[in-house]
PDB file of C-alpha atoms in Angstrom:
ATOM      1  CA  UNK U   1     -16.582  15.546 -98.966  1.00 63.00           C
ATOM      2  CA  UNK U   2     -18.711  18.072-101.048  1.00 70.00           C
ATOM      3  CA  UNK U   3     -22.624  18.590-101.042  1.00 75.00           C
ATOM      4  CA  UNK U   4     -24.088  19.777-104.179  1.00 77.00           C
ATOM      5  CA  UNK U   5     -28.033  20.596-103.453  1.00 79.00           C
ATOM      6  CA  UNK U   6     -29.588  21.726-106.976  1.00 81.00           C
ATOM      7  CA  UNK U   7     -31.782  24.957-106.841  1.00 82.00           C
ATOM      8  CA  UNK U   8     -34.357  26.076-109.570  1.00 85.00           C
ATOM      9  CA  UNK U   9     -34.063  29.473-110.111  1.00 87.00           C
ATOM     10  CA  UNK U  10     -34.740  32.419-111.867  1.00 88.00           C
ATOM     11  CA  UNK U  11     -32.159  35.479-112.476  1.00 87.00           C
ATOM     12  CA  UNK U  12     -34.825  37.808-110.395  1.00 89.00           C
ATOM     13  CA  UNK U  13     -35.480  35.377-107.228  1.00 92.00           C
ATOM     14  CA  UNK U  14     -31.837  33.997-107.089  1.00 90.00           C
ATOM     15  CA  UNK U  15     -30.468  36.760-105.415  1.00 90.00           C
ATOM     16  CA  UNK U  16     -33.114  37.025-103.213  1.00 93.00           C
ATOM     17  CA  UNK U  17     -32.763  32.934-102.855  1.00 90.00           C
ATOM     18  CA  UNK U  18     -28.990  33.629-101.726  1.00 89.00           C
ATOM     19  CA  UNK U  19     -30.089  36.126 -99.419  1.00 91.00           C
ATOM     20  CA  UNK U  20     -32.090  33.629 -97.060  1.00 91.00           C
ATOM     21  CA  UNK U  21     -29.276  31.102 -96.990  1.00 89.00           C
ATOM     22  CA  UNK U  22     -26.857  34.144 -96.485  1.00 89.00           C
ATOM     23  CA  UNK U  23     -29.454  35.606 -93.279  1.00 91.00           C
ATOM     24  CA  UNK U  24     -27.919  33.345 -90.802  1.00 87.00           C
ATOM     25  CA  UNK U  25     -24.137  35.255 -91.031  1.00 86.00           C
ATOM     26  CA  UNK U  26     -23.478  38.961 -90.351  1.00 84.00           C
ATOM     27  CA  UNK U  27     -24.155  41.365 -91.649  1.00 87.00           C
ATOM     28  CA  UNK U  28     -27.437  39.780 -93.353  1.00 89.00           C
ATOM     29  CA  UNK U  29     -27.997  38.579 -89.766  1.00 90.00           C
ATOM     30  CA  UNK U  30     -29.584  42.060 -89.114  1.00 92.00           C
ATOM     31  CA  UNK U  31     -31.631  42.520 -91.903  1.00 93.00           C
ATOM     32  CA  UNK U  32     -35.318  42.629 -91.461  1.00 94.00           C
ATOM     33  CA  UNK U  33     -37.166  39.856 -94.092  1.00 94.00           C
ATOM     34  CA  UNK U  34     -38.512  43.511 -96.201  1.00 95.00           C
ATOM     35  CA  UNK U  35     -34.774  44.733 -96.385  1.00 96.00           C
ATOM     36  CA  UNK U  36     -33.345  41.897 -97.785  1.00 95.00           C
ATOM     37  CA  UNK U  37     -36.296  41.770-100.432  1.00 96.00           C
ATOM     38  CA  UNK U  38     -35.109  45.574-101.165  1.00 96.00           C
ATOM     39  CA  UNK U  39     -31.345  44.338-101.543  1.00 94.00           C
ATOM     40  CA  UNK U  40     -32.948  41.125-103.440  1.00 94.00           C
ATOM     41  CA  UNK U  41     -34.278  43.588-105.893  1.00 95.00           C
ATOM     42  CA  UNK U  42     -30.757  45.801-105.737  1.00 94.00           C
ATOM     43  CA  UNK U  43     -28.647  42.844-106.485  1.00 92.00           C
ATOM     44  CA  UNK U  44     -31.076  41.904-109.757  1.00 94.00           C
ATOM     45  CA  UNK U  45     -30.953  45.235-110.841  1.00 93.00           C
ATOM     46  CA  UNK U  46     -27.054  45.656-110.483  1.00 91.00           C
ATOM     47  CA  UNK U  47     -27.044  41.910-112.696  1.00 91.00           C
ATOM     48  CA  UNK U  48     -29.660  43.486-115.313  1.00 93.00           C
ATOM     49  CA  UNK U  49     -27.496  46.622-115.749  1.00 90.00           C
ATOM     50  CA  UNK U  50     -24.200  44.470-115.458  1.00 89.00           C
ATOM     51  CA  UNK U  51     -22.722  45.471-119.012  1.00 92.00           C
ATOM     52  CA  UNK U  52     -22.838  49.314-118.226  1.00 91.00           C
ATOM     53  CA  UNK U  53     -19.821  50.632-116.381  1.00 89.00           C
ATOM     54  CA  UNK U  54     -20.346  50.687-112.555  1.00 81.00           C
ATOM     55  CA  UNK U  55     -20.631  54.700-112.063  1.00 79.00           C
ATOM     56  CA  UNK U  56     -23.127  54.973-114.307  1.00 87.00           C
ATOM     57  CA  UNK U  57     -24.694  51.404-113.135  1.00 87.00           C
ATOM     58  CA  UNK U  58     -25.362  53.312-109.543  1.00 87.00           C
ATOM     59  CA  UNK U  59     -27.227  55.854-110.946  1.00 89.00           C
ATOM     60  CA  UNK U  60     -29.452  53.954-112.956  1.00 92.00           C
ATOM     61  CA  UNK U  61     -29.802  51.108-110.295  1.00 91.00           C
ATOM     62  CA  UNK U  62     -30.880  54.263-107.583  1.00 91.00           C
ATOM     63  CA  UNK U  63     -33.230  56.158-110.421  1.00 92.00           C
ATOM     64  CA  UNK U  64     -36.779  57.465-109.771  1.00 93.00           C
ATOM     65  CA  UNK U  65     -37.851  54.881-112.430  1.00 94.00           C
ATOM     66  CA  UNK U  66     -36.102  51.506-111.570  1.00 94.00           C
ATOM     67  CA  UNK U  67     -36.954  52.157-107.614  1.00 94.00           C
ATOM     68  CA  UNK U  68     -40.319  52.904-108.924  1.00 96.00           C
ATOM     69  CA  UNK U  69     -39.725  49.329-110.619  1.00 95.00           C
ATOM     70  CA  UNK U  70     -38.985  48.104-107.329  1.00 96.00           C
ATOM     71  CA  UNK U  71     -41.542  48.997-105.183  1.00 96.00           C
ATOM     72  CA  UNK U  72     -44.171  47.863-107.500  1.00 96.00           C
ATOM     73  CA  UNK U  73     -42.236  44.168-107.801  1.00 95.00           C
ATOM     74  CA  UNK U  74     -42.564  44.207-104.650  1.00 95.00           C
ATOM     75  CA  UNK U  75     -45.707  45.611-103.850  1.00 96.00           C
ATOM     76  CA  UNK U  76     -44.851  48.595-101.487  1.00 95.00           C
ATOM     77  CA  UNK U  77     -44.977  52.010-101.460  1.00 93.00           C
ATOM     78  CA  UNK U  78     -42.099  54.547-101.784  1.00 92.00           C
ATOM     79  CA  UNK U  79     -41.573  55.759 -98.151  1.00 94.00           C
ATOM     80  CA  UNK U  80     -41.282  51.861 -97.472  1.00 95.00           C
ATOM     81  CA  UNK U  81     -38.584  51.430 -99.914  1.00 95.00           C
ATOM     82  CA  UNK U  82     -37.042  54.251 -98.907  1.00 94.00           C
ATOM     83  CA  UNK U  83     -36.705  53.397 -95.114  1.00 96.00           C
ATOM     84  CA  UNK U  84     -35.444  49.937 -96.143  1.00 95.00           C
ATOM     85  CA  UNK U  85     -32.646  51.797 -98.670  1.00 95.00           C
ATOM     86  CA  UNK U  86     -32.216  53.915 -95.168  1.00 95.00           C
ATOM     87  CA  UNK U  87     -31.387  50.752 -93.038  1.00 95.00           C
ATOM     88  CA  UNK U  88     -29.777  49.465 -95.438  1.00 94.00           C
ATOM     89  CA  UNK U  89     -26.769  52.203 -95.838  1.00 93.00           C
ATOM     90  CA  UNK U  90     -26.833  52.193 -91.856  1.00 93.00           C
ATOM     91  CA  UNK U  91     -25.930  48.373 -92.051  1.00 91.00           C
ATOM     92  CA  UNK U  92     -23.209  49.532 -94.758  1.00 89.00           C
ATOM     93  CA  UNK U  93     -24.745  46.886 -97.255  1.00 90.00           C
ATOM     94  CA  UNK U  94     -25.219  50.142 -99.593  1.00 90.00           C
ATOM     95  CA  UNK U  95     -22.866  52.841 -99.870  1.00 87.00           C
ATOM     96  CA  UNK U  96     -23.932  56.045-101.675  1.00 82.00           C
ATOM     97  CA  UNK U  97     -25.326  54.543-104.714  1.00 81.00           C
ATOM     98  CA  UNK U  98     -23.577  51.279-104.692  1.00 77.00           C
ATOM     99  CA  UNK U  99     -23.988  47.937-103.270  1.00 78.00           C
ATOM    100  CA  UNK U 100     -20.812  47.439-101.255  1.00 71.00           C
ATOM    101  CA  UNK U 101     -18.366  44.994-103.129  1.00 70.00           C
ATOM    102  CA  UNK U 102     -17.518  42.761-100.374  1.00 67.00           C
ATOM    103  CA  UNK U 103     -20.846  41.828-100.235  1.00 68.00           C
ATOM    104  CA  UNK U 104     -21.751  41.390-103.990  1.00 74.00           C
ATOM    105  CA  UNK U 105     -23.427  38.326-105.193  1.00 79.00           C
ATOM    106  CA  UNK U 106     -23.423  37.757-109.021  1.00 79.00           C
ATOM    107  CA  UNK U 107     -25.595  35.485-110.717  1.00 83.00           C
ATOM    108  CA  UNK U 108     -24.515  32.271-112.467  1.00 75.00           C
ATOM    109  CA  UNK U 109     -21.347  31.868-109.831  1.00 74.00           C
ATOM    110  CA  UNK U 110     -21.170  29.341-107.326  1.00 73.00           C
ATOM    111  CA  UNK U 111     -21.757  30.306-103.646  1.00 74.00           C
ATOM    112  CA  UNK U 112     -19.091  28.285-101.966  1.00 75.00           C
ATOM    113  CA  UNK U 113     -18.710  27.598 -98.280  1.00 76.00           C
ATOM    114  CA  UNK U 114     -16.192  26.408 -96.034  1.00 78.00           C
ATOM    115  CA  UNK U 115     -16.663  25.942 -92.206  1.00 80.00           C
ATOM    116  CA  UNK U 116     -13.455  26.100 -90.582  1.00 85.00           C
ATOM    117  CA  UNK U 117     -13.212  24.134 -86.681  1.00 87.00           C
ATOM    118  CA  UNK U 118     -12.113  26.558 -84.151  1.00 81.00           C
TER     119      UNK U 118
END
């Protein structure tokens, strides 16, 4: 038996959508609500820029101008950004300039889940 719920969406709030159902599993688990808007905003950006090559993706995502973009989506200032970008390499959900793959969440693919008995 399968549940399909329906969620209306935009390309900017799905990842931060996924996010909140993703909080209640490691490592999201540890995430403070501001970092996950940060890696919300991260994810969209990596999706916007997703026809550029990933190298050069990192740089652009991590550029004075698109975390300028950022903060001002989300209404902070830079040193708040920049200690959520901090917490967020310490949790290894960023590495260097890139979100780290076994975490990526693309938009437009189904999120699947599958809760095995122990």
């Amino acid at each position: 038996m399968s549940l399909n719920i329906k969620i209306h969406t935009t390309e900017r709030q799905y990842f931060r959508q996924v996010l909140n159902i993703l909080r209640g599993f490691d490592p999201f688990s540890s995430c403070q609500p501001r970092e996950l808007d940060v890696l919300g905003e991260l994810y969209y950006w990596n999706y916007y820029y997703k026809d550029i090559p990933e190298d050069s993706r990192g740089k652009l995502i991590f550029d004075y101008d698109t975390k300028r973009s950022i903060a001002d989506y989300l209404n902070i200032d830079s040193a708040v950004l920049d200690n959520s970008l901090s917490a967020l390499r310490r949790k290894n959900l960023i590495v260097g300039r890139k979100i780290h793959k076994t975490f990526n969440i693309e938009f437009g693919k189904s999120l699947v889940f599958e809760f095995i008995k122990e």
